Amino acid sequence: MDGISLLTITVLAVFVGFEVVSKVSSTLHTPLMSGANAIHGIILVGAIIVAGQAADPWVLAVALLAVVLATANLVGGFVVTDRMLEMFGGRRDGKGPR
Amino acid sequence: MSILDPTWTGLLYLVAAVLFILALMGLNSPRTARRGNLVGAAGAVLGVATVFLSARLENIPWILGAIAVGSAVAAPVARRVKMTQMPQLVAAFNGVGGGAAALVALLELGHTADAWVRLAIAFTLLVGAVSFAGSAVTFAKLQELMTTRPVVFPGLPVVMAAVLLAALGAGVAVVLTGSLPLALVLLILGLGAGIFLVLPVGGADVPIVISLLNAFTGLAVAASGLVLGNVLLLVAGTLVGASGTILTRAMAAAMGRSVAGILFGAFRGGSTAGSTAVSDRPVRSSSAEDVAVLLGYAQRVIIVPGYGLAVAQGQHTAAELAKALQLRGIQVDFAIHPVAGRMPGHMNVLLAEANVPYEELREMTEINADFKTADVALVVGANDVVNPAAKTSSGSPIYGMPILEVADARQVVFLKRSMRPGFAGIENELLYEPQTTLLFGDAKDSLTKVLGAVKAL
């Protein structure tokens, strides 16, 4: 993909990111932070690519370390966010936030 | 082996990116938040499945093994961690993500001769390393493995500037030469910068730094997307970078601080930076029975829950006490400071865990004016969020932070374990005021005793 297309995607993503988060109440700041944290764990895809290209054992070792770290970020992030949100949902009985 | 052609790969990555956007949108409201998070997880699974089906990969058994190890470590920890310790876990997960991004960039260096790609690699190395090391220090502060006070030593600004300049130089050299040893130097400088960035940040401001480092990791992941020509990483990383920046600014605004003030405030010197000495001025302490009398014959009571209450798992007892007082015809509210706990919104999570009725939780802005009409403000395990130093003492590390104005109440009762200062490491003048009474002990034990005494009135 050429540079301008990548730049276009990046700029649009910045606006989406700003837009999505700007109106969240402080009540949900902690789960939101944790959820965003989980999403950047998708670096796992990059770690898998470099591990899949590795020919040298040292390179493979470093790449596998990256895979382990990225997986921990991704899996742990989504699990801990889910636990937090489960508590928020449990007591509200369909009532919206104040 | 590649089953999918590039068109399908691109489409699937697009779907995964859209799922991430939907996930963040879902987190806007408590009603849709949990579903949103699951949608995000589905996006992640789709993204990972796509890379396995589309890229030519060697070492697949090794990779699957590494994924299994990462999951086996993270999932049980994430499931079992106490809600009180969740901020440090978020910091830890953020740090390992930043570390992974830096390692990916390091390994890609040998695969490119393009100066722009090398620039993205140098950026990822630096920012990923800052995020990793910074998160490690944040973790240590939250876990109280080290002091939560700002750590400043003479010459720190000079050291920091030198590290950043050296990193800039190393970065330029990496872009020009693509040298691996120089990349390692850049990585190490990044680790140093991360440590020096977070050391001077005081306990009360640590949550904001977690959010900032979260945004940094997002940016590092976005830059990795440029390096690998992977749109999913680019979009996901940019989303987190942008939303993390907004979130950081929103939190800083909620505390009445600027982000620069938080990061570099301690550099300016002259700050009290928290005293270690516990003052020996006299305080008025009292028994559970006396506190019960004070509460039982009030007309209006405002309970201010803090981290200490959550640590002692005293939420249920606090809720019961509120009920007992309400039965006596007393109006009772809980006043929640937006940064009570260890993260903005953390107290809401902790009280949600304890099933405290949502209707009784009042936000700071709506309850502050009510303290004047309150007979008793009962502060349970909170300290910094009620400290008038935030308003009166311009040298204080928490100066400018909006506080719950419990000093306006006719009587103030503190349930505290000891005279030890709170997370921000500063003394609370309120403890020495004539209208203040202290009841020492574990928050849950004290509440249980007070509850028993109220029932016996």
mmCIF file of C-alpha atoms in Angstrom, chain B residues 67-387:
data_model
loop_
_atom_site.group_PDB
_atom_site.id
_atom_site.type_symbol
_atom_site.label_atom_id
_atom_site.label_comp_id
_atom_site.label_asym_id
_atom_site.label_seq_id
_atom_site.Cartn_x
_atom_site.Cartn_y
_atom_site.Cartn_z
ATOM 1 C CA ILE B 67 0.590 -18.294 22.360
ATOM 2 C CA ALA B 68 -0.410 -21.104 24.713
ATOM 3 C CA VAL B 69 2.242 -20.008 27.220
ATOM 4 C CA GLY B 70 1.152 -16.359 27.055
ATOM 5 C CA SER B 71 -2.502 -17.297 27.538
ATOM 6 C CA ALA B 72 -1.716 -19.750 30.316
ATOM 7 C CA VAL B 73 0.145 -17.044 32.208
ATOM 8 C CA ALA B 74 -2.215 -14.125 31.624
ATOM 9 C CA ALA B 75 -5.711 -15.616 31.789
ATOM 10 C CA PRO B 76 -5.559 -17.062 35.331
ATOM 11 C CA VAL B 77 -3.895 -13.914 36.670
ATOM 12 C CA ALA B 78 -6.529 -11.720 35.005
ATOM 13 C CA ARG B 79 -9.268 -13.927 36.386
ATOM 14 C CA ARG B 80 -8.010 -14.117 39.938
ATOM 15 C CA VAL B 81 -6.577 -10.665 40.576
ATOM 16 C CA LYS B 82 -8.364 -8.734 43.306
ATOM 17 C CA MET B 83 -10.251 -5.742 41.995
ATOM 18 C CA THR B 84 -8.199 -3.553 44.303
ATOM 19 C CA GLN B 85 -5.049 -4.668 42.468
ATOM 20 C CA MET B 86 -6.448 -4.255 38.996
ATOM 21 C CA PRO B 87 -4.696 -0.964 38.147
ATOM 22 C CA GLN B 88 -1.277 -2.559 38.495
ATOM 23 C CA LEU B 89 -2.398 -5.469 36.327
ATOM 24 C CA VAL B 90 -3.530 -3.066 33.608
ATOM 25 C CA ALA B 91 -0.125 -1.376 33.889
ATOM 26 C CA ALA B 92 1.625 -4.744 33.576
ATOM 27 C CA PHE B 93 -0.358 -5.801 30.502
ATOM 28 C CA ASN B 94 0.326 -2.430 28.923
ATOM 29 C CA GLY B 95 4.037 -2.801 29.577
ATOM 30 C CA VAL B 96 4.326 -6.250 27.997
ATOM 31 C CA GLY B 97 2.432 -4.962 24.944
ATOM 32 C CA GLY B 98 4.929 -2.125 24.578
ATOM 33 C CA GLY B 99 7.790 -4.600 25.014
ATOM 34 C CA ALA B 100 6.356 -6.860 22.321
ATOM 35 C CA ALA B 101 6.096 -3.917 19.903
ATOM 36 C CA ALA B 102 9.729 -2.964 20.545
ATOM 37 C CA LEU B 103 10.920 -6.553 19.944
ATOM 38 C CA VAL B 104 8.928 -6.819 16.703
ATOM 39 C CA ALA B 105 10.505 -3.582 15.469
ATOM 40 C CA LEU B 106 13.982 -4.794 16.420
ATOM 41 C CA LEU B 107 13.557 -7.995 14.395
ATOM 42 C CA GLU B 108 12.202 -6.144 11.353
ATOM 43 C CA LEU B 109 15.285 -3.947 11.126
ATOM 44 C CA GLY B 110 17.214 -6.554 9.133
ATOM 45 C CA HIS B 111 14.397 -6.860 6.577
ATOM 46 C CA THR B 112 14.338 -3.329 5.239
ATOM 47 C CA ALA B 113 16.535 -0.735 3.594
ATOM 48 C CA ASP B 114 13.802 1.883 3.310
ATOM 49 C CA ALA B 115 14.590 4.986 5.379
ATOM 50 C CA TRP B 116 10.917 5.665 6.178
ATOM 51 C CA VAL B 117 10.422 2.142 7.460
ATOM 52 C CA ARG B 118 13.596 2.478 9.528
ATOM 53 C CA LEU B 119 12.191 5.711 10.955
ATOM 54 C CA ALA B 120 9.036 3.860 12.025
ATOM 55 C CA ILE B 121 11.241 1.120 13.496
ATOM 56 C CA ALA B 122 13.318 3.613 15.487
ATOM 57 C CA PHE B 123 10.104 5.253 16.754
ATOM 58 C CA THR B 124 8.600 1.900 17.807
ATOM 59 C CA LEU B 125 11.800 0.838 19.554
ATOM 60 C CA LEU B 126 11.971 4.031 21.574
ATOM 61 C CA VAL B 127 8.285 4.395 22.438
ATOM 62 C CA GLY B 128 7.792 0.666 23.078
ATOM 63 C CA ALA B 129 10.783 0.626 25.424
ATOM 64 C CA VAL B 130 9.591 3.771 27.246
ATOM 65 C CA SER B 131 6.186 2.166 27.701
ATOM 66 C CA PHE B 132 7.671 -1.119 28.943
ATOM 67 C CA ALA B 133 10.038 0.430 31.488
ATOM 68 C CA GLY B 134 7.602 3.161 32.519
ATOM 69 C CA SER B 135 4.880 0.591 33.120
ATOM 70 C CA ALA B 136 7.270 -1.493 35.206
ATOM 71 C CA VAL B 137 7.949 1.493 37.491
ATOM 72 C CA THR B 138 4.207 2.279 37.616
ATOM 73 C CA PHE B 139 3.523 -1.331 38.583
ATOM 74 C CA ALA B 140 6.106 -1.124 41.370
ATOM 75 C CA LYS B 141 4.526 2.085 42.690
ATOM 76 C CA LEU B 142 0.968 0.735 42.626
ATOM 77 C CA GLN B 143 1.996 -2.562 44.195
ATOM 78 C CA GLU B 144 3.889 -0.475 46.751
ATOM 79 C CA LEU B 145 7.079 -2.379 46.002
ATOM 80 C CA MET B 146 8.713 1.047 46.042
ATOM 81 C CA THR B 147 7.794 4.417 47.485
ATOM 82 C CA THR B 148 4.705 6.006 45.993
ATOM 83 C CA ARG B 149 6.184 9.453 46.528
ATOM 84 C CA PRO B 150 7.872 11.305 43.667
ATOM 85 C CA VAL B 151 11.472 10.144 43.358
ATOM 86 C CA VAL B 152 13.658 13.084 42.396
ATOM 87 C CA PHE B 153 17.419 13.389 42.647
ATOM 88 C CA PRO B 154 19.563 16.406 41.845
ATOM 89 C CA GLY B 155 20.405 16.498 38.180
ATOM 90 C CA LEU B 156 17.447 14.345 37.153
ATOM 91 C CA PRO B 157 16.307 16.893 34.529
ATOM 92 C CA VAL B 158 19.851 16.936 33.121
ATOM 93 C CA VAL B 159 20.022 13.121 33.050
ATOM 94 C CA MET B 160 16.602 12.959 31.387
ATOM 95 C CA ALA B 161 17.568 15.533 28.764
ATOM 96 C CA ALA B 162 20.843 13.703 28.096
ATOM 97 C CA VAL B 163 19.045 10.370 27.675
ATOM 98 C CA LEU B 164 16.521 11.892 25.279
ATOM 99 C CA LEU B 165 19.226 13.637 23.233
ATOM 100 C CA ALA B 166 21.259 10.428 23.056
ATOM 101 C CA ALA B 167 18.118 8.542 22.019
ATOM 102 C CA LEU B 168 17.469 11.097 19.296
ATOM 103 C CA GLY B 169 21.045 10.673 18.062
ATOM 104 C CA ALA B 170 20.831 6.875 18.183
ATOM 105 C CA GLY B 171 17.478 7.046 16.379
ATOM 106 C CA VAL B 172 18.928 9.121 13.542
ATOM 107 C CA ALA B 173 21.883 6.740 13.318
ATOM 108 C CA VAL B 174 19.556 3.730 13.135
ATOM 109 C CA VAL B 175 17.586 5.368 10.316
ATOM 110 C CA LEU B 176 20.781 6.137 8.372
ATOM 111 C CA THR B 177 22.671 2.874 8.923
ATOM 112 C CA GLY B 178 20.112 0.242 9.925
ATOM 113 C CA SER B 179 22.707 -1.019 12.406
ATOM 114 C CA LEU B 180 21.488 -3.625 14.897
ATOM 115 C CA PRO B 181 23.927 -2.697 17.708
ATOM 116 C CA LEU B 182 22.774 0.921 17.468
ATOM 117 C CA ALA B 183 19.174 -0.271 17.621
ATOM 118 C CA LEU B 184 20.022 -2.086 20.857
ATOM 119 C CA VAL B 185 21.528 1.132 22.217
ATOM 120 C CA LEU B 186 18.303 2.936 21.294
ATOM 121 C CA LEU B 187 16.302 0.226 23.058
ATOM 122 C CA ILE B 188 18.344 0.622 26.246
ATOM 123 C CA LEU B 189 18.066 4.421 26.117
ATOM 124 C CA GLY B 190 14.302 4.011 25.735
ATOM 125 C CA LEU B 191 14.199 1.815 28.850
ATOM 126 C CA GLY B 192 16.148 4.476 30.749
ATOM 127 C CA ALA B 193 13.848 7.231 29.530
ATOM 128 C CA GLY B 194 10.797 5.254 30.652
ATOM 129 C CA ILE B 195 12.220 4.846 34.167
ATOM 130 C CA PHE B 196 13.251 8.496 34.491
ATOM 131 C CA LEU B 197 9.878 9.628 33.137
ATOM 132 C CA VAL B 198 7.828 7.818 35.800
ATOM 133 C CA LEU B 199 10.104 8.023 38.877
ATOM 134 C CA PRO B 200 9.245 11.683 39.623
ATOM 135 C CA VAL B 201 5.489 11.068 39.379
ATOM 136 C CA GLY B 202 3.717 10.973 42.739
ATOM 137 C CA GLY B 203 1.225 8.320 43.804
ATOM 138 C CA ALA B 204 -1.885 10.388 43.179
ATOM 139 C CA ASP B 205 -0.867 11.011 39.578
ATOM 140 C CA VAL B 206 0.197 7.456 38.704
ATOM 141 C CA PRO B 207 -3.194 6.549 37.118
ATOM 142 C CA ILE B 208 -2.822 9.299 34.579
ATOM 143 C CA VAL B 209 0.618 8.037 33.674
ATOM 144 C CA ILE B 210 -0.804 4.543 33.099
ATOM 145 C CA SER B 211 -3.245 6.056 30.644
ATOM 146 C CA LEU B 212 -0.459 8.020 28.946
ATOM 147 C CA LEU B 213 1.759 4.935 28.622
ATOM 148 C CA ASN B 214 -1.264 3.068 27.246
ATOM 149 C CA ALA B 215 -1.483 5.693 24.508
ATOM 150 C CA PHE B 216 2.280 5.316 23.917
ATOM 151 C CA THR B 217 1.940 1.565 23.406
ATOM 152 C CA GLY B 218 -0.883 2.281 20.951
ATOM 153 C CA LEU B 219 1.406 4.564 18.974
ATOM 154 C CA ALA B 220 4.184 1.970 19.007
ATOM 155 C CA VAL B 221 1.753 -0.646 17.664
ATOM 156 C CA ALA B 222 0.556 1.776 14.977
ATOM 157 C CA ALA B 223 4.169 2.361 13.911
ATOM 158 C CA SER B 224 4.695 -1.432 13.790
ATOM 159 C CA GLY B 225 1.742 -1.504 11.414
ATOM 160 C CA LEU B 226 3.628 0.872 9.129
ATOM 161 C CA VAL B 227 6.773 -1.264 9.401
ATOM 162 C CA LEU B 228 4.956 -4.486 8.523
ATOM 163 C CA GLY B 229 2.543 -2.864 6.069
ATOM 164 C CA ASN B 230 -0.286 -4.249 8.199
ATOM 165 C CA VAL B 231 -3.456 -2.129 8.203
ATOM 166 C CA LEU B 232 -4.995 -3.857 11.237
ATOM 167 C CA LEU B 233 -2.036 -2.942 13.458
ATOM 168 C CA LEU B 234 -2.041 0.565 12.036
ATOM 169 C CA VAL B 235 -5.723 1.169 12.734
ATOM 170 C CA ALA B 236 -5.845 -0.562 16.128
ATOM 171 C CA GLY B 237 -2.694 1.180 17.335
ATOM 172 C CA THR B 238 -3.833 4.588 16.126
ATOM 173 C CA LEU B 239 -7.244 4.124 17.762
ATOM 174 C CA VAL B 240 -5.631 3.348 21.104
ATOM 175 C CA GLY B 241 -3.092 6.137 20.701
ATOM 176 C CA ALA B 242 -5.768 8.712 19.948
ATOM 177 C CA SER B 243 -8.317 7.532 22.500
ATOM 178 C CA GLY B 244 -5.601 7.107 25.133
ATOM 179 C CA THR B 245 -4.488 10.697 24.580
ATOM 180 C CA ILE B 246 -8.037 11.992 25.006
ATOM 181 C CA LEU B 247 -8.584 9.830 28.071
ATOM 182 C CA THR B 248 -5.333 11.036 29.615
ATOM 183 C CA ARG B 249 -6.342 14.654 29.120
ATOM 184 C CA ALA B 250 -9.852 14.030 30.464
ATOM 185 C CA MET B 251 -8.459 12.407 33.610
ATOM 186 C CA ALA B 252 -5.915 15.147 34.114
ATOM 187 C CA ALA B 253 -8.697 17.729 33.764
ATOM 188 C CA ALA B 254 -10.806 15.839 36.337
ATOM 189 C CA MET B 255 -7.935 16.224 38.780
ATOM 190 C CA GLY B 256 -7.316 19.854 37.890
ATOM 191 C CA ARG B 257 -3.836 19.134 36.539
ATOM 192 C CA SER B 258 -2.059 19.444 33.237
ATOM 193 C CA VAL B 259 -0.316 16.405 31.795
ATOM 194 C CA ALA B 260 2.959 18.337 31.608
ATOM 195 C CA GLY B 261 2.507 19.407 35.231
ATOM 196 C CA ILE B 262 2.116 15.774 36.273
ATOM 197 C CA LEU B 263 5.177 14.569 34.390
ATOM 198 C CA PHE B 264 7.484 17.450 35.147
ATOM 199 C CA GLY B 265 5.898 19.047 38.237
ATOM 200 C CA ALA B 266 8.336 17.385 40.616
ATOM 201 C CA PHE B 267 11.266 18.733 38.585
ATOM 202 C CA ARG B 268 10.415 22.289 39.462
ATOM 203 C CA GLY B 269 11.489 21.662 43.016
ATOM 204 C CA GLY B 270 10.167 23.476 46.044
ATOM 205 C CA SER B 271 7.397 20.908 46.251
ATOM 206 C CA THR B 272 6.845 19.292 49.597
ATOM 207 C CA ALA B 273 6.983 16.017 47.690
ATOM 208 C CA GLY B 274 5.457 14.313 50.694
ATOM 209 C CA SER B 275 6.963 14.174 54.142
ATOM 210 C CA THR B 276 8.011 10.857 55.601
ATOM 211 C CA ALA B 277 7.763 12.174 59.152
ATOM 212 C CA VAL B 278 4.522 11.462 60.930
ATOM 213 C CA SER B 279 3.589 14.513 62.924
ATOM 214 C CA ASP B 280 3.113 14.117 66.667
ATOM 215 C CA ARG B 281 0.505 16.864 66.975
ATOM 216 C CA PRO B 282 -2.478 15.811 69.061
ATOM 217 C CA VAL B 283 -5.563 14.379 67.387
ATOM 218 C CA ARG B 284 -8.926 13.520 68.871
ATOM 219 C CA SER B 285 -9.600 9.807 68.733
ATOM 220 C CA SER B 286 -12.694 8.132 69.923
ATOM 221 C CA SER B 287 -14.470 4.824 70.435
ATOM 222 C CA ALA B 288 -16.894 3.053 68.107
ATOM 223 C CA GLU B 289 -19.693 3.767 70.620
ATOM 224 C CA ASP B 290 -19.056 7.520 70.505
ATOM 225 C CA VAL B 291 -19.034 7.461 66.720
ATOM 226 C CA ALA B 292 -22.293 5.516 66.744
ATOM 227 C CA VAL B 293 -23.915 8.177 68.955
ATOM 228 C CA LEU B 294 -22.664 10.893 66.634
ATOM 229 C CA LEU B 295 -24.118 9.090 63.615
ATOM 230 C CA GLY B 296 -27.304 7.827 65.244
ATOM 231 C CA TYR B 297 -28.505 11.249 66.321
ATOM 232 C CA ALA B 298 -27.601 13.052 63.097
ATOM 233 C CA GLN B 299 -30.112 14.075 60.471
ATOM 234 C CA ARG B 300 -27.830 13.834 57.518
ATOM 235 C CA VAL B 301 -24.713 11.661 57.072
ATOM 236 C CA ILE B 302 -22.419 11.535 54.071
ATOM 237 C CA ILE B 303 -20.120 8.527 53.786
ATOM 238 C CA VAL B 304 -16.894 9.068 51.851
ATOM 239 C CA PRO B 305 -15.509 5.675 50.803
ATOM 240 C CA GLY B 306 -11.860 5.353 49.833
ATOM 241 C CA TYR B 307 -9.361 2.753 48.769
ATOM 242 C CA GLY B 308 -8.827 1.703 52.394
ATOM 243 C CA LEU B 309 -12.472 0.598 52.579
ATOM 244 C CA ALA B 310 -12.084 -1.530 49.460
ATOM 245 C CA VAL B 311 -8.818 -3.081 50.668
ATOM 246 C CA ALA B 312 -10.472 -4.080 53.934
ATOM 247 C CA GLN B 313 -13.440 -5.471 51.942
ATOM 248 C CA GLY B 314 -15.669 -3.325 54.123
ATOM 249 C CA GLN B 315 -18.102 -2.234 51.397
ATOM 250 C CA HIS B 316 -20.875 -4.578 52.488
ATOM 251 C CA THR B 317 -20.592 -3.412 56.098
ATOM 252 C CA ALA B 318 -20.650 0.205 54.955
ATOM 253 C CA ALA B 319 -23.806 -0.481 52.947
ATOM 254 C CA GLU B 320 -25.352 -2.162 56.012
ATOM 255 C CA LEU B 321 -24.441 0.779 58.219
ATOM 256 C CA ALA B 322 -26.084 3.128 55.720
ATOM 257 C CA LYS B 323 -29.218 1.003 55.864
ATOM 258 C CA ALA B 324 -29.274 0.954 59.668
ATOM 259 C CA LEU B 325 -28.982 4.741 59.751
ATOM 260 C CA GLN B 326 -31.695 5.134 57.122
ATOM 261 C CA LEU B 327 -33.988 3.006 59.307
ATOM 262 C CA ARG B 328 -33.530 5.637 61.996
ATOM 263 C CA GLY B 329 -34.754 8.256 59.527
ATOM 264 C CA ILE B 330 -31.326 9.634 58.722
ATOM 265 C CA GLN B 331 -30.531 10.725 55.175
ATOM 266 C CA VAL B 332 -27.377 8.876 54.005
ATOM 267 C CA ASP B 333 -25.379 9.288 50.798
ATOM 268 C CA PHE B 334 -22.078 7.975 49.509
ATOM 269 C CA ALA B 335 -19.820 10.635 47.986
ATOM 270 C CA ILE B 336 -17.554 9.299 45.257
ATOM 271 C CA HIS B 337 -14.491 11.218 44.162
ATOM 272 C CA PRO B 338 -13.695 10.568 40.482
ATOM 273 C CA VAL B 339 -10.161 9.407 41.290
ATOM 274 C CA ALA B 340 -10.910 7.600 44.557
ATOM 275 C CA GLY B 341 -9.063 4.297 44.475
ATOM 276 C CA ARG B 342 -6.039 3.870 42.298
ATOM 277 C CA MET B 343 -7.508 4.855 38.933
ATOM 278 C CA PRO B 344 -10.253 7.194 37.779
ATOM 279 C CA GLY B 345 -13.525 5.319 38.137
ATOM 280 C CA HIS B 346 -11.826 2.591 40.198
ATOM 281 C CA MET B 347 -14.045 3.192 43.243
ATOM 282 C CA ASN B 348 -17.128 2.713 41.082
ATOM 283 C CA VAL B 349 -15.749 -0.676 40.009
ATOM 284 C CA LEU B 350 -14.952 -1.619 43.609
ATOM 285 C CA LEU B 351 -18.360 -0.616 44.965
ATOM 286 C CA ALA B 352 -20.052 -2.307 42.017
ATOM 287 C CA GLU B 353 -18.248 -5.487 43.079
ATOM 288 C CA ALA B 354 -19.800 -5.094 46.543
ATOM 289 C CA ASN B 355 -23.329 -4.481 45.229
ATOM 290 C CA VAL B 356 -23.660 -1.061 46.832
ATOM 291 C CA PRO B 357 -26.886 0.376 45.336
ATOM 292 C CA TYR B 358 -26.030 2.637 42.443
ATOM 293 C CA GLU B 359 -28.647 5.245 43.465
ATOM 294 C CA GLU B 360 -26.806 5.994 46.718
ATOM 295 C CA LEU B 361 -23.553 6.814 44.925
ATOM 296 C CA ARG B 362 -23.279 10.540 44.347
ATOM 297 C CA GLU B 363 -20.575 12.129 42.218
ATOM 298 C CA MET B 364 -18.340 14.810 43.647
ATOM 299 C CA THR B 365 -19.790 17.678 41.631
ATOM 300 C CA GLU B 366 -23.334 16.975 42.768
ATOM 301 C CA ILE B 367 -22.642 16.347 46.438
ATOM 302 C CA ASN B 368 -19.987 18.918 47.324
ATOM 303 C CA ALA B 369 -22.508 21.646 48.116
ATOM 304 C CA ASP B 370 -24.374 19.228 50.431
ATOM 305 C CA PHE B 371 -21.542 18.841 52.950
ATOM 306 C CA LYS B 372 -22.593 22.173 54.515
ATOM 307 C CA THR B 373 -25.918 20.599 55.453
ATOM 308 C CA ALA B 374 -24.398 17.357 56.707
ATOM 309 C CA ASP B 375 -24.131 16.701 60.417
ATOM 310 C CA VAL B 376 -21.454 14.067 59.975
ATOM 311 C CA ALA B 377 -19.065 13.251 57.154
ATOM 312 C CA LEU B 378 -17.801 9.707 57.691
ATOM 313 C CA VAL B 379 -14.519 9.226 55.835
ATOM 314 C CA VAL B 380 -13.682 5.528 55.489
ATOM 315 C CA GLY B 381 -10.211 4.735 54.198
ATOM 316 C CA ALA B 382 -9.924 7.871 52.076
ATOM 317 C CA ASN B 383 -7.370 10.577 52.654
ATOM 318 C CA ASP B 384 -5.974 12.410 49.634
ATOM 319 C CA VAL B 385 -9.381 13.054 48.036
ATOM 320 C CA VAL B 386 -10.557 15.021 51.096
ATOM 321 C CA ASN B 387 -7.269 16.783 51.834
#
